[in-house]
Short mmCIF file of C-alpha atoms and ligand atoms in Angstrom, two decimals:
data_model
loop_
_atom_site.label_atom_id
_atom_site.label_comp_id
_atom_site.label_asym_id
_atom_site.label_seq_id
_atom_site.Cartn_x
_atom_site.Cartn_y
_atom_site.Cartn_z
CA MET A 23 8.44 -35.01 -11.31
CA LYS A 24 4.77 -35.75 -12.04
CA LEU A 25 1.59 -34.17 -10.71
CA GLU A 26 1.02 -37.25 -8.49
CA ASP A 27 4.37 -36.61 -6.79
CA ILE A 28 3.07 -33.34 -5.37
CA LYS A 29 1.88 -33.95 -1.83
CA VAL A 30 2.88 -30.81 0.05
CA ILE A 31 2.38 -27.27 -1.22
CA GLY A 32 4.30 -24.41 0.35
CA VAL A 33 2.97 -20.85 0.32
CA VAL A 34 5.31 -17.98 1.21
CA GLY A 35 3.49 -14.80 2.24
CA ALA A 36 0.13 -15.08 3.99
CA GLY A 37 -1.33 -11.75 2.92
CA VAL A 38 -4.23 -10.97 0.59
CA MET A 39 -3.11 -13.52 -2.02
CA GLY A 40 -1.16 -16.06 0.05
CA HIS A 41 -3.96 -17.01 2.43
CA GLY A 42 -6.38 -17.44 -0.48
CA ILE A 43 -3.93 -19.62 -2.38
CA ALA A 44 -3.32 -21.74 0.74
CA GLN A 45 -7.08 -22.17 1.13
CA VAL A 46 -7.50 -23.35 -2.48
CA ALA A 47 -4.57 -25.78 -2.22
CA ALA A 48 -5.83 -27.27 1.07
CA ARG A 49 -9.35 -27.54 -0.30
CA THR A 50 -7.98 -29.51 -3.24
CA GLY A 51 -6.61 -31.98 -0.70
CA TYR A 52 -2.98 -30.91 -0.40
CA ASP A 53 -1.08 -30.55 2.82
CA VAL A 54 -0.09 -26.90 2.96
CA VAL A 55 2.70 -25.11 4.79
CA MET A 56 2.14 -21.35 4.90
CA VAL A 57 5.04 -19.09 5.89
CA ASP A 58 5.07 -15.42 6.83
CA VAL A 59 7.20 -13.12 8.96
CA SER A 60 5.06 -13.05 12.10
CA GLU A 61 2.69 -15.26 14.08
CA GLU A 62 0.21 -12.40 14.09
CA VAL A 63 -0.03 -12.27 10.27
CA LEU A 64 -0.38 -16.06 10.16
CA LYS A 65 -3.12 -16.04 12.79
CA LYS A 66 -5.03 -13.42 10.83
CA ALA A 67 -4.57 -15.45 7.62
CA MET A 68 -5.97 -18.59 9.28
CA GLU A 69 -8.94 -16.59 10.57
CA LEU A 70 -9.63 -15.31 7.05
CA ILE A 71 -9.42 -18.82 5.61
CA GLU A 72 -11.89 -19.99 8.23
CA SER A 73 -14.34 -17.11 8.34
CA GLY A 74 -13.32 -14.35 5.93
CA PRO A 75 -15.55 -13.09 3.10
CA PHE A 76 -14.31 -15.91 0.81
CA GLY A 77 -13.53 -18.35 3.60
CA LEU A 78 -14.72 -21.84 4.41
CA ARG A 79 -17.57 -20.82 6.73
CA ARG A 80 -19.28 -19.07 3.84
CA LEU A 81 -19.06 -22.27 1.79
CA VAL A 82 -20.56 -24.26 4.67
CA GLU A 83 -23.38 -21.71 5.02
CA LYS A 84 -24.10 -21.96 1.30
CA GLY A 85 -24.21 -25.76 1.53
CA LYS A 86 -21.15 -26.13 -0.72
CA MET A 87 -19.07 -27.84 1.94
CA SER A 88 -19.80 -29.81 5.12
CA GLU A 89 -18.60 -28.74 8.58
CA ASP A 90 -16.36 -31.80 8.68
CA GLU A 91 -14.79 -30.98 5.32
CA ALA A 92 -14.11 -27.42 6.45
CA LYS A 93 -12.40 -28.73 9.58
CA ALA A 94 -10.35 -31.15 7.49
CA VAL A 95 -9.24 -28.33 5.17
CA MET A 96 -8.14 -26.21 8.16
CA ALA A 97 -6.28 -29.21 9.62
CA ARG A 98 -4.28 -29.59 6.39
CA ILE A 99 -2.73 -26.12 6.76
CA ARG A 100 0.35 -25.69 8.95
CA THR A 101 1.94 -22.31 9.54
CA SER A 102 5.49 -21.21 10.29
CA THR A 103 7.63 -18.11 10.48
CA SER A 104 10.63 -20.00 9.10
CA LEU A 105 11.34 -20.85 5.47
CA GLU A 106 13.00 -24.03 6.80
CA ALA A 107 9.48 -25.39 7.32
CA LEU A 108 9.28 -25.69 3.51
CA LYS A 109 12.06 -28.27 3.25
CA ASP A 110 9.58 -31.05 2.43
CA ALA A 111 7.34 -29.02 0.12
CA ASP A 112 7.05 -30.34 -3.45
CA PHE A 113 5.66 -27.17 -5.03
CA ILE A 114 6.07 -23.68 -3.57
CA ILE A 115 4.04 -20.62 -4.44
CA GLU A 116 5.60 -17.32 -3.40
CA ALA A 117 3.20 -14.46 -2.67
CA VAL A 118 5.25 -11.94 -0.68
CA THR A 119 5.28 -8.19 -1.17
CA GLU A 120 5.94 -7.08 -4.78
CA LYS A 121 9.64 -6.21 -4.36
CA ALA A 122 12.19 -7.88 -6.62
CA ASP A 123 15.01 -7.81 -4.04
CA LEU A 124 12.86 -9.34 -1.31
CA LYS A 125 11.55 -12.05 -3.60
CA LYS A 126 15.05 -12.89 -4.88
CA LYS A 127 16.39 -13.19 -1.33
CA ILE A 128 13.60 -15.63 -0.49
CA PHE A 129 14.15 -17.63 -3.69
CA ALA A 130 17.86 -17.98 -2.99
CA GLU A 131 17.06 -19.33 0.49
CA LEU A 132 14.39 -21.68 -0.84
CA ASP A 133 16.84 -22.96 -3.45
CA ARG A 134 19.16 -23.95 -0.60
CA ILE A 135 16.46 -25.35 1.71
CA CYS A 136 14.22 -27.30 -0.67
CA LYS A 137 14.63 -30.71 -2.26
CA PRO A 138 16.30 -30.51 -5.70
CA GLU A 139 13.07 -31.56 -7.48
CA THR A 140 10.86 -28.93 -5.80
CA ILE A 141 9.26 -26.44 -8.17
CA ILE A 142 9.25 -22.78 -7.16
CA ALA A 143 6.50 -20.55 -8.58
CA SER A 144 6.10 -16.81 -8.16
CA ASN A 145 2.76 -15.03 -7.94
CA THR A 146 4.38 -11.73 -8.95
CA SER A 147 2.01 -9.39 -10.81
CA ALA A 148 4.64 -7.83 -13.01
CA ILE A 149 8.29 -8.70 -12.38
CA MET A 150 9.83 -10.72 -15.23
CA ILE A 151 10.20 -14.39 -14.38
CA SER A 152 13.59 -14.62 -16.11
CA ASP A 153 14.76 -11.83 -13.80
CA LEU A 154 13.48 -13.50 -10.60
CA ALA A 155 14.99 -16.80 -11.79
CA THR A 156 18.48 -15.29 -11.57
CA ALA A 157 18.22 -15.89 -7.80
CA VAL A 158 18.09 -19.69 -8.12
CA GLU A 159 20.25 -22.46 -9.54
CA ARG A 160 17.17 -24.51 -10.51
CA LYS A 161 16.07 -22.16 -13.30
CA ASP A 162 14.35 -25.08 -15.07
CA LYS A 163 12.12 -25.53 -12.00
CA PHE A 164 11.19 -21.86 -11.66
CA ILE A 165 7.96 -20.45 -13.12
CA GLY A 166 5.39 -17.65 -12.92
CA MET A 167 1.97 -18.63 -11.55
CA HIS A 168 -0.10 -15.47 -11.46
CA TRP A 169 -3.33 -15.80 -9.45
CA PHE A 170 -6.11 -13.24 -9.20
CA ASN A 171 -7.86 -11.69 -6.25
CA PRO A 172 -9.81 -13.19 -4.50
CA ALA A 173 -7.88 -16.40 -5.10
CA PRO A 174 -10.66 -18.79 -4.01
CA VAL A 175 -13.07 -17.20 -6.49
CA MET A 176 -11.16 -16.06 -9.58
CA ARG A 177 -10.64 -18.81 -12.17
CA LEU A 178 -7.70 -17.56 -14.24
CA ILE A 179 -4.09 -18.47 -13.57
CA GLU A 180 -1.66 -16.75 -15.92
CA VAL A 181 1.27 -19.14 -16.34
CA ILE A 182 4.59 -17.62 -17.40
CA ARG A 183 7.72 -19.49 -18.42
CA GLY A 184 11.07 -17.89 -17.77
CA ALA A 185 13.65 -18.31 -20.53
CA LEU A 186 14.96 -21.51 -18.88
CA THR A 187 11.75 -23.01 -17.44
CA SER A 188 11.47 -26.66 -18.50
CA ASP A 189 8.46 -28.15 -20.30
CA GLU A 190 8.05 -30.51 -17.34
CA THR A 191 7.73 -27.60 -14.90
CA PHE A 192 5.32 -25.80 -17.22
CA ASN A 193 3.14 -28.91 -17.69
CA ILE A 194 2.98 -29.68 -13.97
CA THR A 195 2.02 -26.08 -13.20
CA VAL A 196 -0.76 -26.22 -15.80
CA GLU A 197 -2.03 -29.57 -14.49
CA LEU A 198 -1.85 -28.41 -10.88
CA SER A 199 -3.80 -25.25 -11.74
CA LYS A 200 -6.52 -27.35 -13.35
CA LYS A 201 -6.61 -29.75 -10.42
CA MET A 202 -7.21 -26.77 -8.15
CA GLY A 203 -10.24 -25.81 -10.25
CA LYS A 204 -8.54 -22.99 -12.15
CA ILE A 205 -8.14 -22.17 -15.83
CA PRO A 206 -4.45 -21.77 -16.70
CA ILE A 207 -3.51 -19.65 -19.71
CA GLU A 208 0.06 -19.09 -20.82
CA ALA A 209 1.43 -15.57 -21.30
CA GLY A 210 4.90 -14.53 -22.40
CA ASP A 211 7.63 -13.28 -20.08
CA GLY A 212 7.76 -9.51 -20.25
CA PRO A 213 7.11 -6.79 -17.64
CA GLY A 214 3.48 -7.23 -16.47
CA PHE A 215 2.96 -10.30 -18.72
CA PHE A 216 -0.46 -9.89 -20.36
CA THR A 217 -2.96 -9.12 -17.60
CA THR A 218 -1.02 -6.53 -15.60
CA ARG A 219 0.21 -4.72 -18.68
CA PHE A 220 -3.25 -4.62 -20.19
CA ILE A 221 -5.03 -3.49 -17.03
CA ASN A 222 -2.41 -0.80 -16.42
CA SER A 223 -2.99 0.69 -19.89
CA TRP A 224 -6.70 0.73 -19.22
CA LEU A 225 -6.36 2.32 -15.76
CA VAL A 226 -3.93 5.07 -16.75
CA GLU A 227 -5.95 5.88 -19.86
CA ALA A 228 -9.05 6.38 -17.70
CA VAL A 229 -7.13 8.78 -15.44
CA ARG A 230 -5.77 10.72 -18.43
CA LEU A 231 -9.23 11.09 -19.98
CA PHE A 232 -10.48 12.35 -16.62
CA GLU A 233 -7.53 14.78 -16.39
CA ILE A 234 -8.28 16.35 -19.77
CA GLY A 235 -11.95 16.70 -18.90
CA ILE A 236 -13.51 14.13 -21.23
CA ALA A 237 -15.64 12.71 -18.40
CA GLY A 238 -15.86 12.64 -14.60
CA ILE A 239 -14.74 9.79 -12.35
CA LYS A 240 -18.18 8.40 -11.62
CA GLU A 241 -19.23 8.88 -15.25
CA ILE A 242 -16.21 6.94 -16.55
CA ASP A 243 -16.93 4.11 -14.10
CA GLU A 244 -20.60 4.04 -15.09
CA MET A 245 -19.80 4.12 -18.82
CA CYS A 246 -17.38 1.19 -18.50
CA LYS A 247 -19.99 -0.85 -16.67
CA LEU A 248 -22.91 0.06 -18.93
CA ALA A 249 -21.13 0.03 -22.27
CA PHE A 250 -18.71 -2.84 -21.80
CA GLY A 251 -20.36 -4.91 -19.05
CA PHE A 252 -17.34 -4.56 -16.75
CA PRO A 253 -18.21 -5.50 -13.16
CA MET A 254 -16.35 -2.42 -11.91
CA GLY A 255 -15.10 0.84 -13.42
CA PRO A 256 -11.38 1.78 -13.50
CA PHE A 257 -11.59 4.23 -10.57
CA GLU A 258 -13.56 1.77 -8.45
CA LEU A 259 -10.98 -0.87 -9.30
CA MET A 260 -8.08 1.40 -8.29
CA ASP A 261 -9.84 2.18 -5.02
CA LEU A 262 -10.07 -1.56 -4.41
CA ILE A 263 -6.58 -2.71 -5.43
CA GLY A 264 -4.90 0.40 -4.00
CA LEU A 265 -3.81 3.56 -5.78
CA ASP A 266 -0.30 2.90 -4.49
CA THR A 267 -0.29 -0.50 -6.16
CA ALA A 268 -1.59 1.02 -9.41
CA LEU A 269 1.14 3.69 -9.26
CA HIS A 270 3.85 1.16 -8.45
CA ILE A 271 2.85 -1.00 -11.44
CA ALA A 272 2.68 1.98 -13.80
CA GLU A 273 6.14 3.13 -12.70
CA TYR A 274 7.57 -0.38 -13.05
CA LEU A 275 6.11 -0.88 -16.54
CA TYR A 276 7.27 2.54 -17.69
CA ASN A 277 10.78 2.05 -16.28
CA GLU A 278 11.09 -1.34 -17.92
CA THR A 279 9.60 -0.48 -21.33
CA LYS A 280 10.08 3.32 -21.63
CA GLU A 281 6.80 3.39 -23.51
CA PRO A 282 5.06 6.70 -22.63
CA HIS A 283 1.58 5.25 -22.58
CA TYR A 284 2.49 3.20 -19.48
CA ALA A 285 3.70 6.26 -17.52
CA ALA A 286 1.86 7.11 -14.31
CA PRO A 287 -0.53 10.08 -14.66
CA ASN A 288 0.15 13.09 -12.47
CA THR A 289 -3.17 12.94 -10.60
CA LEU A 290 -2.51 9.37 -9.53
CA LYS A 291 0.92 10.36 -8.15
CA LYS A 292 -0.57 13.38 -6.37
CA LEU A 293 -3.22 11.34 -4.59
CA VAL A 294 -0.80 8.62 -3.50
CA LEU A 295 1.71 11.20 -2.19
CA SER A 296 -1.13 12.75 -0.18
CA GLY A 297 -2.15 9.51 1.53
CA TYR A 298 -5.10 8.62 -0.70
CA VAL A 299 -4.15 5.05 -1.48
CA GLY A 300 -7.58 3.48 -1.76
CA ARG A 301 -10.09 1.82 0.50
CA LYS A 302 -7.75 0.16 2.94
CA PRO A 303 -6.66 0.61 6.57
CA GLY A 304 -4.51 3.69 7.16
CA SER A 305 -5.57 5.37 3.92
CA ARG A 306 -7.41 8.69 3.65
CA GLY A 307 -9.59 7.07 0.99
CA GLY A 308 -9.58 6.73 -2.76
CA TRP A 309 -10.64 8.67 -5.85
CA TYR A 310 -14.23 9.03 -4.71
CA ASP A 311 -13.18 10.32 -1.29
CA TYR A 312 -10.61 12.83 -2.54
CA TYR A 313 -13.03 14.38 -5.02
CA GLY A 314 -16.03 14.09 -2.63
CA ILE A 315 -18.08 11.98 -5.05
CA GLU A 316 -20.93 9.87 -3.74
CA ARG A 317 -20.54 6.20 -4.58
P1 NAD B 14 0.19 -8.49 0.93
O1 NAD B 14 0.92 -7.27 1.34
O2 NAD B 14 -1.25 -8.64 1.30
O3 NAD B 14 0.96 -9.78 1.46
C1 NAD B 14 2.34 -9.94 1.36
C2 NAD B 14 2.77 -10.78 2.54
O4 NAD B 14 4.16 -11.07 2.39
C3 NAD B 14 2.61 -10.06 3.89
O5 NAD B 14 1.80 -10.83 4.75
C4 NAD B 14 4.04 -9.96 4.40
O6 NAD B 14 4.15 -10.08 5.81
C5 NAD B 14 4.69 -11.14 3.69
N1 NAD B 14 6.14 -11.08 3.68
C6 NAD B 14 6.93 -9.98 3.50
N2 NAD B 14 8.23 -10.35 3.62
C7 NAD B 14 8.24 -11.68 3.86
C8 NAD B 14 9.27 -12.64 4.10
N3 NAD B 14 10.55 -12.28 4.10
N4 NAD B 14 8.92 -13.92 4.34
C9 NAD B 14 7.62 -14.31 4.35
N5 NAD B 14 6.60 -13.44 4.15
C10 NAD B 14 6.91 -12.15 3.90
O7 NAD B 14 0.38 -8.59 -0.65
P2 NAD B 14 -0.52 -9.36 -1.72
O8 NAD B 14 -1.54 -8.43 -2.28
O9 NAD B 14 -0.94 -10.68 -1.16
O10 NAD B 14 0.56 -9.58 -2.88
C11 NAD B 14 1.50 -10.63 -2.80
C12 NAD B 14 2.04 -10.89 -4.20
O11 NAD B 14 0.95 -11.26 -5.06
C13 NAD B 14 2.69 -9.67 -4.86
O12 NAD B 14 3.75 -10.10 -5.66
C14 NAD B 14 1.57 -9.10 -5.72
O13 NAD B 14 2.05 -8.36 -6.81
C15 NAD B 14 0.89 -10.38 -6.17
N6 NAD B 14 -0.51 -10.25 -6.57
C16 NAD B 14 -1.38 -9.47 -5.87
C17 NAD B 14 -2.72 -9.40 -6.25
C18 NAD B 14 -3.71 -8.57 -5.48
O14 NAD B 14 -4.78 -8.25 -6.03
N7 NAD B 14 -3.45 -8.21 -4.23
C19 NAD B 14 -3.16 -10.13 -7.36
C20 NAD B 14 -2.25 -10.94 -8.05
C21 NAD B 14 -0.92 -11.00 -7.65
#
């Protein structure tokens, strides 16, 4: 397969990442089929693509896109609650919940449904690609394509080969990423690849330094921004991505590597167990809320 052979892109999972990926693919000119478990989730995803904080309306308002173009992008996205709708997709990007069993079940079904030449890419943040690839026969056409949030804005795509990913699949994924306006960089296949493993070390270290009283939460965030030019401190970042997600990643990396510096700090566990999972619906709040710190 060549890049020119890709006409239809499938996206499985229409959540935070999936809807953004679908938007980028459709904006590049691809026909997109976006699949999720319910019509309600898909409706919400389409609304976000149209008028969310990183959606098409914002681009029209900023003069970066015409009304007609925005309509054409929306018209290129079809939605479905059935994986069967992906039978004609040439390249599929999976962005469902970060659970290995769930992802493997979906990959096995896609392997059956899709054309033999279709490439299947996973947007997993941490699960080894060679592990996820055990679910499919087409291991040469299986790859990691790790996007960043928000997908329409962030430029990096971390591309990860499984042990049996072919050069052809790797090259097409790199070319496709570039065509979609992104900057692909290869990372090796290990738990968390580069970005997730690195960010986890940084986040848990910040919590440990807070726990032993080196500095307060707000002070650590401020120091990271002022000293290193980071756009956001580690506690602000955890509040944004979810303390539950940060905990899940730390536990996964620790379980897989048994390296103590990846282990989840006690305070992080305590907050998550108490319903403080960050600034998202249904949560009691994040670090700043639990400790009553003004933002
Ligand atoms: P999310 O919870 O916002 O979305 C996941 C979606 O998957 C939900 O809409 C859910 O309904 C759907 N889903 C669950 N089971 C399904 C099934 N059987 N068929 C179809 N859809 C199904 O999660 P997210 O933040 O978008 O994360 C998705 C993936 O992207 C995860 O692997 C995550 O690790 C990765 N990721 C997330 C971020 C981030 O910042 N949120 C960044 C990079 C990568």
